[in-house]
CSV table of N, CA and C in Angstrom, one decimal:
chain,number,residue,atom,x,y,z
G,1,MET,N,75.0,114.4,97.9
G,1,MET,CA,75.6,114.0,99.1
G,1,MET,C,75.2,115.0,100.2
G,2,THR,N,75.1,114.4,101.4
G,2,THR,CA,74.9,115.3,102.6
G,2,THR,C,76.2,115.3,103.4
G,3,LEU,N,76.7,116.5,103.6
G,3,LEU,CA,77.9,116.7,104.4
G,3,LEU,C,77.4,116.9,105.8
G,4,VAL,N,77.9,116.1,106.8
G,4,VAL,CA,77.5,116.2,108.2
G,4,VAL,C,78.7,116.6,109.0
G,5,THR,N,78.6,117.7,109.7
G,5,THR,CA,79.7,118.2,110.5
G,5,THR,C,79.2,118.5,111.9
G,6,ASP,N,80.1,118.9,112.8
G,6,ASP,CA,79.6,119.3,114.1
G,6,ASP,C,78.7,120.5,114.1
G,7,ASP,N,78.7,121.3,113.0
G,7,ASP,CA,77.9,122.5,112.9
G,7,ASP,C,76.5,122.2,112.2
G,8,GLY,N,76.3,121.0,111.7
G,8,GLY,CA,75.0,120.6,111.1
G,8,GLY,C,75.2,119.9,109.8
G,9,GLU,N,74.2,120.0,108.9
G,9,GLU,CA,74.2,119.3,107.6
G,9,GLU,C,74.1,120.3,106.5
G,10,GLU,N,74.7,119.9,105.4
G,10,GLU,CA,74.7,120.7,104.2
G,10,GLU,C,74.6,119.8,103.0
G,11,ILE,N,73.7,120.1,102.0
G,11,ILE,CA,73.6,119.3,100.8
G,11,ILE,C,74.7,119.7,99.8
G,12,LEU,N,75.5,118.8,99.3
G,12,LEU,CA,76.5,119.0,98.3
G,12,LEU,C,75.9,118.5,97.0
G,13,ARG,N,76.0,119.3,95.9
G,13,ARG,CA,75.5,118.9,94.6
G,13,ARG,C,76.7,118.7,93.7
G,14,ALA,N,76.5,118.1,92.5
G,14,ALA,CA,77.6,117.9,91.5
G,14,ALA,C,78.4,119.2,91.3
G,15,GLY,N,79.7,119.1,91.5
G,15,GLY,CA,80.6,120.2,91.3
G,15,GLY,C,80.9,121.0,92.6
G,16,ASP,N,80.2,120.7,93.6
G,16,ASP,CA,80.5,121.4,94.9
G,16,ASP,C,81.7,120.9,95.5
G,17,ALA,N,82.3,121.7,96.4
G,17,ALA,CA,83.5,121.3,97.1
G,17,ALA,C,83.4,121.7,98.6
G,18,ALA,N,84.1,120.9,99.5
G,18,ALA,CA,84.1,121.3,100.9
G,18,ALA,C,85.6,121.1,101.3
G,19,GLY,N,86.0,122.0,102.2
G,19,GLY,CA,87.4,121.9,102.7
G,19,GLY,C,87.4,122.2,104.2
G,20,PHE,N,88.5,121.6,104.8
G,20,PHE,CA,88.6,121.8,106.3
G,20,PHE,C,90.1,122.2,106.5
G,21,LYS,N,90.3,123.1,107.4
G,21,LYS,CA,91.6,123.6,107.7
G,21,LYS,C,92.4,122.5,108.5
G,22,ALA,N,93.6,122.4,108.3
G,22,ALA,CA,94.5,121.4,109.0
G,22,ALA,C,94.3,121.7,110.5
G,23,GLY,N,94.2,120.7,111.3
G,23,GLY,CA,94.1,120.8,112.7
G,23,GLY,C,92.8,121.1,113.3
G,24,ASP,N,91.8,121.3,112.4
G,24,ASP,CA,90.4,121.7,112.8
G,24,ASP,C,89.8,120.4,113.3
G,25,PRO,N,89.4,120.3,114.6
G,25,PRO,CA,88.8,119.1,115.1
G,25,PRO,C,87.3,118.9,114.8
G,26,ASN,N,86.8,119.6,113.9
G,26,ASN,CA,85.4,119.5,113.5
G,26,ASN,C,85.2,118.2,112.8
G,27,GLY,N,84.5,117.2,113.4
G,27,GLY,CA,84.2,115.9,112.8
G,27,GLY,C,83.3,116.1,111.6
G,28,HIS,N,83.5,115.3,110.6
G,28,HIS,CA,82.7,115.4,109.4
G,28,HIS,C,82.7,114.1,108.7
G,29,HIS,N,81.6,113.9,107.9
G,29,HIS,CA,81.5,112.7,107.1
G,29,HIS,C,80.4,113.0,106.0
G,30,LEU,N,80.4,112.1,104.9
G,30,LEU,CA,79.4,112.3,103.9
G,30,LEU,C,78.4,111.1,103.9
G,31,GLN,N,77.2,111.4,103.6
G,31,GLN,CA,76.2,110.4,103.6
G,31,GLN,C,75.4,110.5,102.2
G,32,ASN,N,75.2,109.4,101.6
G,32,ASN,CA,74.4,109.4,100.4
G,32,ASN,C,73.0,108.9,100.8
G,33,ARG,N,72.1,109.8,100.9
G,33,ARG,CA,70.7,109.5,101.3
G,33,ARG,C,69.8,109.2,100.2
G,34,SER,N,70.3,109.2,99.0
G,34,SER,CA,69.5,108.9,97.8
G,34,SER,C,69.5,107.5,97.4
G,35,GLU,N,68.7,107.2,96.4
G,35,GLU,CA,68.7,105.8,95.8
G,35,GLU,C,69.8,105.7,94.7
G,36,ALA,N,70.3,106.8,94.3
G,36,ALA,CA,71.3,106.9,93.1
G,36,ALA,C,72.7,106.7,93.7
G,37,ASP,N,73.6,106.2,92.8
G,37,ASP,CA,75.0,106.1,93.1
G,37,ASP,C,75.6,107.5,93.2
G,38,ALA,N,76.6,107.7,94.0
G,38,ALA,CA,77.3,108.9,94.1
G,38,ALA,C,78.8,108.7,94.0
G,39,VAL,N,79.5,109.6,93.4
G,39,VAL,CA,80.9,109.5,93.3
G,39,VAL,C,81.5,110.8,94.0
G,40,ILE,N,82.5,110.5,94.9
G,40,ILE,CA,83.2,111.6,95.5
G,40,ILE,C,84.7,111.5,95.2
G,41,PHE,N,85.3,112.7,95.2
G,41,PHE,CA,86.7,112.7,95.0
G,41,PHE,C,87.3,113.4,96.2
G,42,GLU,N,88.2,112.7,96.9
G,42,GLU,CA,88.8,113.3,98.1
G,42,GLU,C,90.3,113.5,97.8
G,43,ILE,N,90.7,114.7,98.2
G,43,ILE,CA,92.1,115.0,98.1
G,43,ILE,C,92.7,115.3,99.5
G,44,GLY,N,93.8,114.7,99.8
G,44,GLY,CA,94.4,115.0,101.1
G,44,GLY,C,95.8,114.3,101.2
G,45,ASN,N,96.3,114.4,102.4
G,45,ASN,CA,97.6,113.8,102.6
G,45,ASN,C,97.6,113.1,103.9
G,46,HIS,N,98.6,112.3,104.2
G,46,HIS,CA,98.7,111.6,105.5
G,46,HIS,C,100.1,111.9,106.0
G,47,LEU,N,100.1,112.6,107.1
G,47,LEU,CA,101.4,112.9,107.7
G,47,LEU,C,101.6,112.2,109.0
G,48,GLU,N,102.8,112.0,109.5
G,48,GLU,CA,103.1,111.4,110.7
G,48,GLU,C,102.4,112.1,111.9
G,49,THR,N,102.1,113.4,111.7
G,49,THR,CA,101.5,114.2,112.8
G,49,THR,C,100.0,114.3,112.7
G,50,ASP,N,99.4,113.5,111.8
G,50,ASP,CA,98.0,113.6,111.6
G,50,ASP,C,97.2,113.1,112.8
G,51,THR,N,96.1,113.8,113.1
G,51,THR,CA,95.2,113.4,114.2
G,51,THR,C,93.8,113.5,113.7
G,52,ALA,N,93.0,112.5,113.9
G,52,ALA,CA,91.6,112.5,113.5
G,52,ALA,C,90.7,112.6,114.7
G,53,HIS,N,89.7,113.4,114.6
G,53,HIS,CA,88.7,113.6,115.7
G,53,HIS,C,87.4,113.1,115.3
G,54,TYR,N,86.8,112.3,116.2
G,54,TYR,CA,85.4,111.8,116.0
G,54,TYR,C,84.6,112.2,117.2
G,55,PRO,N,84.1,113.4,117.3
G,55,PRO,CA,83.4,113.9,118.5
G,55,PRO,C,82.1,113.2,118.8
G,56,ASP,N,81.5,112.6,117.8
G,56,ASP,CA,80.2,112.0,118.1
G,56,ASP,C,80.4,110.7,119.0
G,57,ILE,N,81.6,110.1,119.0
G,57,ILE,CA,81.9,108.9,119.8
G,57,ILE,C,83.1,109.2,120.7
G,58,ASP,N,83.4,110.5,120.9
G,58,ASP,CA,84.5,110.8,121.8
G,58,ASP,C,85.8,110.0,121.5
G,59,LEU,N,86.2,110.1,120.3
G,59,LEU,CA,87.4,109.3,119.9
G,59,LEU,C,88.4,110.2,119.2
G,60,VAL,N,89.7,110.1,119.6
G,60,VAL,CA,90.8,110.8,118.9
G,60,VAL,C,91.7,109.7,118.4
G,61,ALA,N,92.0,109.7,117.1
G,61,ALA,CA,93.0,108.7,116.5
G,61,ALA,C,94.2,109.5,116.1
G,62,ALA,N,95.4,109.1,116.6
G,62,ALA,CA,96.6,109.7,116.2
G,62,ALA,C,97.6,108.6,115.8
G,63,LEU,N,98.6,109.0,115.0
G,63,LEU,CA,99.6,108.2,114.5
G,63,LEU,C,100.9,108.6,115.3
G,64,ILE,N,101.3,107.7,116.2
G,64,ILE,CA,102.5,108.1,117.1
G,64,ILE,C,103.5,107.0,116.9
G,65,ASP,N,104.7,107.4,116.5
G,65,ASP,CA,105.8,106.5,116.2
G,65,ASP,C,105.4,105.3,115.3
G,66,GLY,N,104.6,105.7,114.3
G,66,GLY,CA,104.1,104.7,113.3
G,66,GLY,C,103.0,103.8,113.8
G,67,LYS,N,102.5,104.0,115.0
G,67,LYS,CA,101.4,103.2,115.5
G,67,LYS,C,100.2,104.0,115.7
G,68,SER,N,99.0,103.4,115.4
G,68,SER,CA,97.7,104.1,115.6
G,68,SER,C,97.4,104.1,117.1
G,69,VAL,N,97.1,105.2,117.7
G,69,VAL,CA,96.8,105.3,119.1
G,69,VAL,C,95.4,105.9,119.2
G,70,LEU,N,94.5,105.2,119.9
G,70,LEU,CA,93.1,105.7,120.1
G,70,LEU,C,92.9,106.1,121.5
G,71,THR,N,92.4,107.3,121.7
G,71,THR,CA,92.1,107.8,123.0
G,71,THR,C,90.8,108.6,123.0
G,72,HIS,N,90.3,108.9,124.2
G,72,HIS,CA,89.2,109.8,124.4
G,72,HIS,C,89.7,111.2,124.3
G,73,ARG,N,88.9,112.2,124.2
G,73,ARG,CA,89.4,113.6,124.1
G,73,ARG,C,90.2,114.0,125.4
G,74,ASP,N,89.9,113.4,126.5
G,74,ASP,CA,90.7,113.7,127.7
G,74,ASP,C,92.0,112.9,127.8
G,75,GLY,N,92.3,112.1,126.8
G,75,GLY,CA,93.6,111.4,126.8
G,75,GLY,C,93.6,110.0,127.3
G,76,THR,N,92.5,109.6,127.9
G,76,THR,CA,92.4,108.2,128.4
G,76,THR,C,92.3,107.2,127.3
G,77,PRO,N,92.8,106.0,127.4
G,77,PRO,CA,92.8,105.1,126.3
G,77,PRO,C,91.4,104.7,125.9
G,78,TYR,N,91.2,104.5,124.6
G,78,TYR,CA,89.9,104.2,124.0
G,78,TYR,C,89.8,102.7,123.9
G,79,ALA,N,88.8,102.1,124.6
G,79,ALA,CA,88.7,100.6,124.6
G,79,ALA,C,88.1,100.1,123.3
């Protein structure tokens, strides 16, 4: 798997792990660029105060009063 973050790319092999501090707005995702199947195991939680940052598309997703709210980084609504 290739881990893609705001800082670049890193190859993850079987048994590798990656972690991100709570509140860190570093956007990240995994890509399987091979022809083989890949299995990942993700551990996390979902809190009422969670916020997700997607810097490549200038999107911030937050859960406010039980509703998903999408904005740009500057706080304007995301269409």
